[in-house]
């Protein structure tokens, strides 16, 4: 086993997935967050203190000091195929309609993304524009994990990387591409509506696609193009309708439906549900929006009901939680034996909506309403008479994990990372004082909740936090899930699963757990005893970490390396 340092700009989803995979394999893994150091010398000193066998950089926007990569094998994971260079790789891939793309692991050298190649993994891009975040968290992350596995194997075997100019370019035409700033994604209303949706997809997350809407400036996110024209008289860029939180904008050749937006003045505002930003008065007419933006989708297959829940970036605001709880109640009103709650391919949930909370006139009151509403959703699942199944189709955190654990049976796709804790200066609710301990026991529950470290789906199953893990491939997982749930609907399997759920049932009323959780939450929200307000703002602004959390550093000091091996 090796001592591996993850040198990153943030402990983001991909970094967490790499961290979990390497830990599961038995490696000693530490993390250093590059922007936490005020000088290259300080960063170099921290690396020297760790003295790793290998440095991996799965998400790094900062330059690695030469004194580091000269002394330690340092490999950067770049979200582009062999020959691709530059910081806007995925943006270009979406904008230029690439059919194939990839991820490459390269040695760090003086010139960015120009070092010898350790590994590369390519994949097919869909014809329809896919939001950059969904692309990054899906096929890019899968390809990155394949590259990381190959790098670790090669380093352990003493193998060396191949010079970049000797590697075949399976994706033709890749080269050094320029950094794309926000003006490159400007929504030009004279362009076809599909092209606008593609620009917004490429700018997803950051920097956002700037647009003029009804005379004001905004950034648009989470867009879908449709060919229907809602108002033939409207000028492109005008608000012509809404459906729940999504807003319809007139466009050339159709309608641009936008799920999220932010004001754009001197700096971009917080990303919020589009109707809160583009149609706050709610004066536009109601129209049926595209299915891609629907919050829920319900279908039934005999004895099984399947409710798919969608939340942009996993955040669920107060009104949305109320609608989701109502959707669960409606599904449970049917005469099914099993109800499955699942997320989309790239999203499950991360709990309450910090953006809506921060943007409200009274953030504390909104936070309180939001936590009450998500608790209602959790209770709707927990009180169900039917057998309930939660399927983690994608990674989840905090209240999103806890909401899933309220189900009788919890399944997950392989590759999913769970953050079963609260790390925003709040105690948390969502009935976690019952569900976590009921599944893993009080000691492991305390470790998970206070340790504040992610776990892979495989590790979560080993601990008993979830019940089973299915295939990593989305199509294969869907087939596995359908078969598994169909089996659970059978009389014998249903009785066995119900017996297990009964053993996990709370020995006190759910209202007890909810009451003690909310008592703690009230102090965190209204008294701000642990800095919830400041942490929330730092999170939304993506502020650099002031230091690397001690819990992410190596478990053993550099001088104890031989014990790890």
Coordinates of C-alpha atoms in Angstrom, one line a residue:
X1 CA 0.0 0.0 0.0
X2 CA 1.1 3.5 -0.7
X3 CA 1.1 6.9 1.0
X4 CA -0.8 9.1 -1.4
X5 CA -1.3 12.9 -1.1
X6 CA -4.2 14.6 -2.8
X7 CA -3.2 18.1 -3.6
X8 CA -6.3 20.0 -4.6
X9 CA -8.0 23.4 -4.9
X10 CA -11.0 22.1 -3.0
X11 CA -12.3 18.9 -1.5
X12 CA -15.0 18.6 -4.2
X13 CA -17.1 15.7 -5.4
X14 CA -14.4 14.1 -7.6
X15 CA -11.7 14.6 -4.9
X16 CA -14.0 12.9 -2.4
X17 CA -14.6 10.0 -4.8
X18 CA -10.8 9.5 -5.3
X19 CA -10.2 9.8 -1.6
X20 CA -12.9 7.2 -0.8
X21 CA -11.7 4.8 -3.5
X22 CA -8.0 4.9 -2.3
X23 CA -9.0 4.6 1.4
X24 CA -11.1 1.6 0.5
X25 CA -8.1 0.0 -1.2
X26 CA -6.1 0.4 2.0
X27 CA -3.8 3.3 1.0
X28 CA -2.8 5.9 3.5
X29 CA -4.4 9.1 2.0
X30 CA -4.0 12.7 3.0
X31 CA -5.2 15.9 1.6
X32 CA -3.7 19.4 1.3
X33 CA -5.8 22.3 -0.1
X34 CA -3.5 24.4 -2.2
X35 CA -5.2 27.8 -1.8
X36 CA -4.8 27.5 2.0
X37 CA -1.1 28.2 1.7
X38 CA 0.1 31.8 1.3
X39 CA 3.3 30.9 -0.6
X40 CA 4.8 28.2 -2.7
X41 CA 7.4 27.7 0.0
X42 CA 4.7 27.0 2.6
X43 CA 3.0 24.4 0.3
X44 CA 6.4 22.8 -0.4
X45 CA 7.1 22.5 3.3
X46 CA 3.7 20.8 3.9
X47 CA 4.4 18.3 1.2
X48 CA 7.9 17.6 2.6
X49 CA 6.4 17.0 6.0
X50 CA 4.0 14.5 4.5
X51 CA 6.7 12.9 2.2
X52 CA 4.2 10.9 0.1
X53 CA 5.0 8.1 -2.4
X54 CA 2.7 9.8 -4.9
X55 CA 0.9 13.1 -5.3
X56 CA -2.4 13.1 -7.2
X57 CA -4.2 16.2 -8.2
X58 CA -7.8 15.3 -9.3
X59 CA -9.0 18.9 -9.0
X60 CA -6.3 21.5 -9.1
X61 CA -6.6 25.0 -10.5
X62 CA -3.4 26.2 -8.8
X63 CA 0.2 25.8 -10.1
X64 CA 2.3 23.2 -8.3
X65 CA 5.7 24.5 -7.2
X66 CA 8.7 23.1 -9.1
X67 CA 10.3 22.1 -5.8
X68 CA 7.3 19.7 -5.4
X69 CA 7.1 18.0 -8.8
X70 CA 10.9 17.9 -9.1
X71 CA 11.1 15.7 -5.9
X72 CA 7.8 13.8 -5.8
X73 CA 5.9 12.0 -8.5
X74 CA 3.0 14.5 -9.1
X75 CA 0.1 13.6 -11.4
X76 CA -2.6 16.0 -12.5
X77 CA -6.0 14.7 -13.7
X78 CA -7.0 16.9 -16.6
X79 CA -10.6 16.8 -17.9
X80 CA -9.6 16.5 -21.6
X81 CA -8.2 13.8 -24.0
X82 CA -4.6 13.5 -24.9
X83 CA -3.3 16.7 -26.5
X84 CA -6.0 18.9 -24.9
X85 CA -4.7 21.7 -22.8
X86 CA -6.2 24.7 -21.0
X87 CA -8.6 25.5 -18.1
X88 CA -11.9 25.5 -20.1
X89 CA -11.7 22.0 -21.6
X90 CA -15.3 20.9 -20.9
X91 CA -16.7 24.2 -21.9
X92 CA -15.1 23.9 -25.3
X93 CA -16.2 20.3 -25.7
X94 CA -19.8 21.2 -25.1
X95 CA -19.8 24.3 -27.3
X96 CA -18.1 22.7 -30.2
X97 CA -20.3 19.6 -30.2
X98 CA -17.6 17.1 -29.7
X99 CA -18.7 13.5 -30.2
X100 CA -15.9 12.1 -28.0
X101 CA -14.0 13.5 -25.1
X102 CA -11.8 12.1 -22.3
X103 CA -9.7 12.5 -19.2
X104 CA -5.9 12.4 -19.1
X105 CA -3.5 11.9 -16.2
X106 CA -0.2 13.7 -16.8
X107 CA 3.0 14.4 -14.9
X108 CA 3.2 18.0 -13.7
X109 CA 5.8 20.0 -15.6
X110 CA 6.5 23.7 -16.0
X111 CA 4.0 24.1 -18.8
X112 CA 0.3 23.4 -17.8
X113 CA -1.1 20.1 -19.1
X114 CA 2.0 19.3 -21.2
X115 CA 3.7 16.5 -19.1
X116 CA 4.2 12.9 -19.9
X117 CA 1.0 10.8 -20.0
X118 CA 0.3 8.1 -17.3
X119 CA -3.2 7.2 -18.4
X120 CA -6.2 8.4 -20.5
X121 CA -9.8 7.3 -20.7
X122 CA -12.3 8.5 -23.4
X123 CA -16.0 8.5 -23.6
X124 CA -18.9 9.4 -25.9
X125 CA -20.7 12.7 -25.5
X126 CA -24.5 12.8 -26.0
X127 CA -25.9 14.7 -28.9
X128 CA -28.1 16.9 -26.8
X129 CA -26.3 19.5 -24.7
X130 CA -25.5 18.2 -21.2
X131 CA -24.9 20.7 -18.4
X132 CA -21.2 20.9 -17.5
X133 CA -21.7 19.9 -13.9
X134 CA -23.7 16.7 -15.0
X135 CA -20.9 15.9 -17.5
X136 CA -18.2 16.4 -14.8
X137 CA -20.0 14.4 -12.1
X138 CA -20.9 11.6 -14.6
X139 CA -18.7 10.4 -17.4
X140 CA -15.8 12.7 -16.6
X141 CA -15.6 11.4 -13.0
X142 CA -15.9 7.8 -14.2
X143 CA -13.0 8.3 -16.6
X144 CA -11.0 10.1 -14.0
X145 CA -11.4 7.2 -11.6
X146 CA -10.1 4.8 -14.4
X147 CA -7.1 7.0 -14.9
X148 CA -6.4 7.2 -11.1
X149 CA -6.5 3.5 -10.8
X150 CA -4.0 3.1 -13.7
X151 CA -1.7 5.7 -12.2
X152 CA -1.6 3.9 -8.9
X153 CA -1.0 0.6 -10.5
X154 CA 1.9 2.0 -12.7
X155 CA 3.6 3.7 -9.8
X156 CA 3.4 0.6 -7.6
X157 CA 4.9 -1.4 -10.5
X158 CA 7.7 1.1 -11.1
X159 CA 6.4 1.9 -14.6
X160 CA 7.0 5.3 -16.2
X161 CA 4.6 7.7 -18.2
X162 CA 4.8 8.1 -22.0
X163 CA 5.8 11.5 -23.5
X164 CA 2.7 13.3 -24.7
X165 CA 3.9 13.5 -28.3
X166 CA 4.3 9.7 -28.5
X167 CA 0.7 9.1 -27.4
X168 CA -1.9 8.6 -30.1
X169 CA -4.7 11.2 -30.2
X170 CA -7.9 9.2 -30.2
X171 CA -9.9 12.5 -30.1
X172 CA -8.6 14.5 -33.1
X173 CA -8.2 18.2 -33.2
X174 CA -7.4 18.7 -29.5
X175 CA -4.9 21.4 -28.7
X176 CA -4.3 24.2 -26.3
X177 CA -7.6 26.1 -26.0
X178 CA -8.1 29.6 -24.5
X179 CA -9.7 30.3 -21.1
X180 CA -13.4 31.1 -21.7
X181 CA -14.7 33.9 -19.5
X182 CA -18.3 34.9 -19.0
X183 CA -18.7 37.1 -22.2
X184 CA -17.9 34.0 -24.3
X185 CA -21.2 32.5 -23.2
X186 CA -23.4 35.6 -23.9
X187 CA -26.9 34.6 -24.8
X188 CA -27.4 36.1 -28.2
X189 CA -31.2 36.1 -28.8
X190 CA -30.8 36.0 -32.6
X191 CA -29.3 32.5 -32.4
X192 CA -31.4 29.4 -32.6
X193 CA -32.9 28.3 -29.3
X194 CA -31.0 25.0 -29.2
X195 CA -27.7 26.9 -29.5
X196 CA -28.7 29.0 -26.5
X197 CA -29.4 25.9 -24.4
X198 CA -25.9 24.6 -25.4
X199 CA -24.2 27.8 -24.3
X200 CA -26.0 27.7 -21.0
X201 CA -25.0 24.1 -20.6
X202 CA -21.4 24.9 -21.3
X203 CA -21.4 27.7 -18.7
X204 CA -23.2 25.7 -16.1
X205 CA -21.9 26.2 -12.5
X206 CA -19.3 28.8 -13.5
X207 CA -19.2 31.3 -15.0
X208 CA -22.9 31.2 -16.0
X209 CA -24.4 32.5 -19.3
X210 CA -25.1 36.2 -19.2
X211 CA -28.3 37.4 -20.8
X212 CA -30.6 40.4 -21.3
X213 CA -34.1 39.5 -20.1
X214 CA -36.9 42.1 -20.1
X215 CA -34.3 44.9 -20.0
X216 CA -32.2 43.6 -17.1
X217 CA -29.0 41.5 -16.8
X218 CA -29.0 38.0 -15.5
X219 CA -27.0 34.7 -15.6
X220 CA -28.9 31.7 -16.8
X221 CA -28.5 28.1 -15.8
X222 CA -30.3 24.7 -16.1
X223 CA -31.9 25.4 -19.5
X224 CA -33.9 23.2 -22.0
X225 CA -34.8 24.2 -25.5
X226 CA -38.2 23.4 -26.9
X227 CA -39.6 24.1 -30.5
X228 CA -43.0 25.2 -29.4
X229 CA -43.7 29.0 -29.5
X230 CA -45.8 30.1 -26.5
X231 CA -46.2 33.7 -27.6
X232 CA -45.7 34.5 -31.3
X233 CA -45.8 38.3 -30.6
X234 CA -43.1 38.3 -27.9
X235 CA -39.6 39.5 -28.6
X236 CA -36.8 37.0 -28.0
X237 CA -35.6 37.3 -24.4
X238 CA -39.1 38.2 -23.0
X239 CA -40.6 36.1 -20.2
X240 CA -43.6 34.3 -21.7
X241 CA -44.6 31.8 -19.0
X242 CA -43.6 29.6 -16.1
X243 CA -44.1 26.1 -14.7
X244 CA -43.6 25.8 -11.0
X245 CA -40.0 27.2 -10.6
X246 CA -39.0 27.2 -14.3
X247 CA -39.4 30.2 -16.5
X248 CA -40.1 30.2 -20.3
X249 CA -38.3 32.8 -22.4
X250 CA -39.2 33.6 -26.0
X251 CA -36.4 32.6 -28.3
X252 CA -35.7 32.3 -32.0
X253 CA -37.3 29.1 -33.3
X254 CA -38.9 28.1 -30.0
X255 CA -38.9 28.6 -26.3
X256 CA -36.0 28.6 -23.8
X257 CA -37.0 27.1 -20.5
X258 CA -34.7 28.1 -17.6
X259 CA -34.6 26.3 -14.3
X260 CA -32.2 28.6 -12.4
X261 CA -31.0 32.2 -12.7
X262 CA -28.9 34.8 -10.9
X263 CA -28.9 38.6 -11.0
X264 CA -25.9 40.1 -12.8
X265 CA -24.7 43.5 -11.8
X266 CA -21.1 44.2 -10.7
X267 CA -20.9 40.6 -9.6
X268 CA -23.1 37.6 -10.0
X269 CA -25.8 37.1 -7.4
X270 CA -26.8 33.8 -5.8
X271 CA -28.2 31.1 -8.1
X272 CA -31.9 30.7 -7.4
X273 CA -34.9 29.0 -8.9
X274 CA -35.6 31.0 -12.1
X275 CA -39.1 32.2 -11.2
X276 CA -37.7 33.9 -8.0
X277 CA -35.3 35.9 -10.2
X278 CA -36.9 36.3 -13.6
X279 CA -40.6 36.4 -12.7
X280 CA -40.8 37.4 -9.0
X281 CA -44.2 38.9 -9.3
X282 CA -45.6 35.7 -10.8
X283 CA -47.5 37.5 -13.6
X284 CA -46.5 35.2 -16.5
X285 CA -49.1 32.6 -17.6
X286 CA -48.7 28.9 -16.6
X287 CA -47.6 26.5 -19.2
X288 CA -46.5 22.9 -19.1
X289 CA -42.7 22.9 -19.0
X290 CA -40.4 20.2 -20.4
X291 CA -40.1 16.9 -18.6
X292 CA -36.3 17.5 -18.2
X293 CA -37.1 20.2 -15.6
X294 CA -39.9 18.5 -13.8
X295 CA -39.3 18.2 -10.0
X296 CA -40.9 14.7 -9.9
X297 CA -41.9 12.0 -12.2
X298 CA -44.1 9.1 -11.1
X299 CA -44.6 5.8 -12.9
X300 CA -46.1 2.5 -11.8
X301 CA -45.2 -1.0 -12.7
X302 CA -47.7 -3.4 -11.2
X303 CA -47.1 -3.6 -7.4
X304 CA -44.2 -1.0 -7.6
X305 CA -44.4 2.8 -7.7
X306 CA -41.3 4.7 -8.8
X307 CA -41.0 8.4 -7.9
X308 CA -38.0 10.2 -9.4
X309 CA -37.0 13.4 -7.7
X310 CA -35.0 16.2 -9.3
X311 CA -33.3 19.1 -7.6
X312 CA -30.8 21.3 -9.3
X313 CA -27.4 20.8 -7.6
X314 CA -29.2 18.8 -5.0
X315 CA -30.7 21.8 -3.1
X316 CA -34.3 21.7 -2.0
X317 CA -36.0 24.9 -0.9
X318 CA -39.1 25.2 1.4
X319 CA -41.9 25.2 -1.2
X320 CA -40.1 22.5 -3.1
X321 CA -39.9 20.2 -0.1
X322 CA -43.7 20.8 0.5
X323 CA -44.3 19.7 -3.1
X324 CA -42.1 16.7 -2.8
X325 CA -43.8 15.6 0.4
X326 CA -47.2 15.9 -1.4
X327 CA -45.8 13.8 -4.3
X328 CA -44.8 11.1 -1.8
X329 CA -48.2 11.2 -0.2
X330 CA -49.9 10.9 -3.6
X331 CA -47.7 8.0 -4.5
X332 CA -48.4 6.2 -1.2
X333 CA -52.1 6.7 -1.7
X334 CA -52.0 4.1 -4.5
X335 CA -52.4 0.3 -3.8
X336 CA -48.8 -0.6 -4.4
X337 CA -46.7 -2.8 -2.2
X338 CA -43.4 -0.9 -2.7
X339 CA -42.6 2.7 -3.3
X340 CA -39.1 3.6 -4.7
X341 CA -37.7 7.1 -4.4
X342 CA -34.7 7.8 -6.6
X343 CA -32.8 10.7 -7.9
X344 CA -31.7 11.5 -11.5
X345 CA -28.5 10.2 -13.1
X346 CA -26.4 13.0 -11.8
X347 CA -28.3 14.3 -8.8
X348 CA -29.8 13.0 -5.6
X349 CA -30.0 15.6 -2.8
X350 CA -27.8 17.6 -0.4
X351 CA -30.7 18.8 1.7
X352 CA -31.9 22.4 2.4
X353 CA -31.4 25.2 -0.1
X354 CA -28.6 27.5 1.2
X355 CA -29.0 29.9 -1.7
X356 CA -32.7 30.6 -1.1
X357 CA -32.0 31.0 2.6
X358 CA -29.2 33.5 2.0
X359 CA -31.2 35.5 -0.5
X360 CA -34.4 35.8 1.7
X361 CA -35.2 38.9 3.6
X362 CA -35.0 36.9 6.8
X363 CA -32.5 34.1 6.4
X364 CA -33.0 32.6 9.8
X365 CA -36.8 32.4 9.3
X366 CA -36.3 30.9 5.9
X367 CA -33.8 28.4 7.2
X368 CA -36.3 27.4 9.9
X369 CA -39.1 27.0 7.4
X370 CA -36.8 25.0 5.1
X371 CA -35.7 22.5 7.8
X372 CA -39.3 22.0 8.9
X373 CA -40.4 21.4 5.3
X374 CA -37.7 18.8 4.6
X375 CA -38.6 17.1 8.0
X376 CA -42.2 16.8 6.6
X377 CA -40.8 15.1 3.6
X378 CA -38.8 12.7 5.7
X379 CA -41.8 11.9 7.9
X380 CA -43.9 11.2 4.8
X381 CA -41.4 8.5 3.9
X382 CA -40.8 7.2 7.4
X383 CA -44.5 6.8 8.2
X384 CA -45.4 5.0 5.0
X385 CA -47.4 1.8 5.3
X386 CA -45.9 0.4 2.1
X387 CA -42.3 -0.8 2.0
X388 CA -40.2 2.2 0.9
X389 CA -36.9 2.0 -1.0
X390 CA -34.5 4.9 -1.5
X391 CA -32.1 4.6 -4.4
X392 CA -29.0 6.8 -4.3
X393 CA -28.4 7.2 -8.1
X394 CA -25.8 9.8 -7.5
X395 CA -23.8 11.3 -4.6
X396 CA -25.6 12.9 -1.7
X397 CA -24.8 14.9 1.4
X398 CA -26.2 16.0 4.8
X399 CA -30.0 16.2 4.7
X400 CA -30.1 14.4 1.3
X401 CA -28.5 11.3 2.9
X402 CA -30.7 11.5 5.9
X403 CA -33.8 11.7 3.8
X404 CA -32.8 8.6 2.0
X405 CA -32.1 6.8 5.2
X406 CA -35.8 7.3 6.3
X407 CA -36.7 4.6 3.8
X408 CA -37.0 0.9 4.8
X409 CA -34.5 -0.3 2.2
X410 CA -31.6 1.9 0.9
X411 CA -29.8 1.0 -2.3
X412 CA -27.0 2.8 -4.1
X413 CA -25.2 2.8 -7.4
X414 CA -21.5 2.0 -7.2
X415 CA -19.3 5.0 -7.4
X416 CA -21.6 7.1 -5.3
X417 CA -20.2 9.1 -2.4
X418 CA -22.2 9.8 0.7
X419 CA -21.5 12.6 3.2
X420 CA -23.6 11.4 6.2
X421 CA -23.0 14.4 8.4
X422 CA -23.6 18.1 8.7
X423 CA -20.7 20.5 8.1
X424 CA -22.3 24.0 7.9
X425 CA -22.5 25.0 11.5
X426 CA -25.8 23.2 12.1
X427 CA -26.8 20.2 14.2
X428 CA -29.0 18.9 11.4
X429 CA -32.5 17.3 11.5
X430 CA -34.2 14.9 9.0
X431 CA -34.7 12.3 11.8
X432 CA -31.0 11.5 11.7
X433 CA -30.9 10.9 15.5
X434 CA -33.1 7.8 14.8
X435 CA -32.1 6.5 11.3
X436 CA -28.3 6.5 11.5
X437 CA -28.0 4.8 14.9
X438 CA -30.8 2.3 14.0
X439 CA -28.7 1.2 11.0
X440 CA -25.2 1.2 12.3
X441 CA -25.4 1.4 16.1
X442 CA -24.7 4.4 18.3
X443 CA -20.8 4.1 18.2
X444 CA -20.5 4.0 14.4
X445 CA -23.3 6.7 14.1
X446 CA -21.2 9.0 16.3
X447 CA -18.1 8.3 14.2
X448 CA -20.0 9.2 11.0
X449 CA -21.7 12.3 12.3
X450 CA -18.7 13.8 14.2
X451 CA -15.9 12.5 12.0
X452 CA -17.3 14.5 9.0
X453 CA -15.7 12.3 6.4
X454 CA -17.3 11.0 3.2
X455 CA -17.9 7.3 2.6
X456 CA -18.2 5.4 -0.6
X457 CA -21.3 3.4 -1.3
X458 CA -19.4 0.2 -0.9
X459 CA -18.0 1.3 2.5
X460 CA -21.5 2.5 3.6
X461 CA -22.9 -1.0 2.8
X462 CA -20.1 -2.6 4.8
X463 CA -21.0 -0.4 7.8
X464 CA -24.7 -1.2 7.4
X465 CA -25.6 2.3 6.6
X466 CA -27.2 1.2 3.3
X467 CA -28.4 -2.2 2.3
X468 CA -26.8 -3.0 -1.1
X469 CA -24.8 -1.6 -4.0
X470 CA -25.6 -2.0 -7.6
X471 CA -23.6 -1.6 -10.8
X472 CA -21.8 1.6 -11.6
X473 CA -23.1 1.9 -15.2
X474 CA -26.4 3.9 -15.2
X475 CA -28.2 1.5 -17.5
X476 CA -27.1 -1.6 -15.7
X477 CA -28.0 0.0 -12.3
X478 CA -31.5 0.8 -13.5
X479 CA -32.0 -2.8 -14.6
X480 CA -30.5 -4.1 -11.3
X481 CA -32.8 -1.7 -9.3
X482 CA -35.9 -2.8 -11.2
X483 CA -35.1 -6.5 -10.7
X484 CA -34.3 -5.9 -7.0
X485 CA -37.5 -4.0 -6.3
X486 CA -39.6 -6.5 -8.2
X487 CA -38.2 -9.2 -6.0
X488 CA -39.0 -7.1 -2.9
X489 CA -42.6 -6.9 -4.0
X490 CA -42.9 -10.7 -3.8
X491 CA -44.7 -12.0 -0.6
X492 CA -41.7 -13.7 0.9
X493 CA -39.2 -11.0 0.2
X494 CA -41.6 -8.3 1.2
X495 CA -42.2 -10.0 4.6
X496 CA -38.4 -10.4 5.2
X497 CA -37.7 -6.7 4.3
X498 CA -40.6 -5.6 6.4
X499 CA -39.2 -7.6 9.4
X500 CA -35.8 -5.9 9.0
X501 CA -37.5 -2.4 8.8
X502 CA -39.5 -3.2 11.9
X503 CA -36.3 -4.0 13.8
X504 CA -35.0 -0.6 12.8
X505 CA -38.2 1.2 13.8
X506 CA -37.8 3.9 16.5
X507 CA -38.5 2.9 20.0
X508 CA -39.8 6.4 20.6
X509 CA -42.3 8.5 18.5
X510 CA -40.8 10.2 15.5
X511 CA -41.9 13.5 17.0
X512 CA -39.4 12.9 19.8
X513 CA -36.5 12.7 17.4
X514 CA -37.8 15.7 15.4
X515 CA -38.3 17.7 18.6
X516 CA -34.8 17.2 20.0
X517 CA -33.2 17.9 16.6
X518 CA -35.2 21.1 16.0
X519 CA -34.3 22.3 19.5
X520 CA -30.6 22.2 18.6
X521 CA -31.3 23.6 15.1
X522 CA -33.2 26.6 16.6
X523 CA -30.0 27.6 18.5
X524 CA -27.9 27.2 15.3
X525 CA -30.3 29.1 13.1
X526 CA -31.5 31.9 15.3
X527 CA -28.5 32.2 17.8
X528 CA -25.9 31.3 15.2
X529 CA -23.9 29.5 17.8
X530 CA -21.6 27.7 15.4
X531 CA -21.3 30.3 12.6
X532 CA -24.0 29.0 10.2
X533 CA -24.5 32.4 8.6
X534 CA -20.8 32.9 7.8
X535 CA -20.3 29.3 6.7
X536 CA -23.3 29.5 4.4
X537 CA -22.0 32.7 2.7
X538 CA -18.5 31.2 2.3
X539 CA -20.0 28.1 0.7
X540 CA -22.1 30.1 -1.7
X541 CA -19.2 32.3 -2.7
X542 CA -16.9 29.3 -3.1
X543 CA -14.5 31.0 -0.7
X544 CA -11.1 29.3 -0.5
X545 CA -10.5 27.2 2.6
X546 CA -8.3 29.1 5.1
X547 CA -6.6 25.9 6.0
X548 CA -6.7 22.2 5.3
X549 CA -9.0 20.5 7.9
X550 CA -7.0 18.3 10.2
X551 CA -9.3 15.4 9.6
X552 CA -8.3 15.3 5.9
X553 CA -4.6 15.0 6.6
X554 CA -2.6 11.8 6.8
X555 CA -3.5 9.5 9.7
X556 CA 0.3 8.9 10.3
X557 CA 3.2 11.4 10.3
X558 CA 5.7 11.2 7.5
X559 CA 8.2 9.6 9.8
X560 CA 5.9 6.6 10.3
X561 CA 5.6 5.7 6.7
X562 CA 7.0 2.2 7.1
X563 CA 4.2 1.3 9.4
X564 CA 1.7 2.0 6.6
X565 CA 3.5 -0.2 4.1

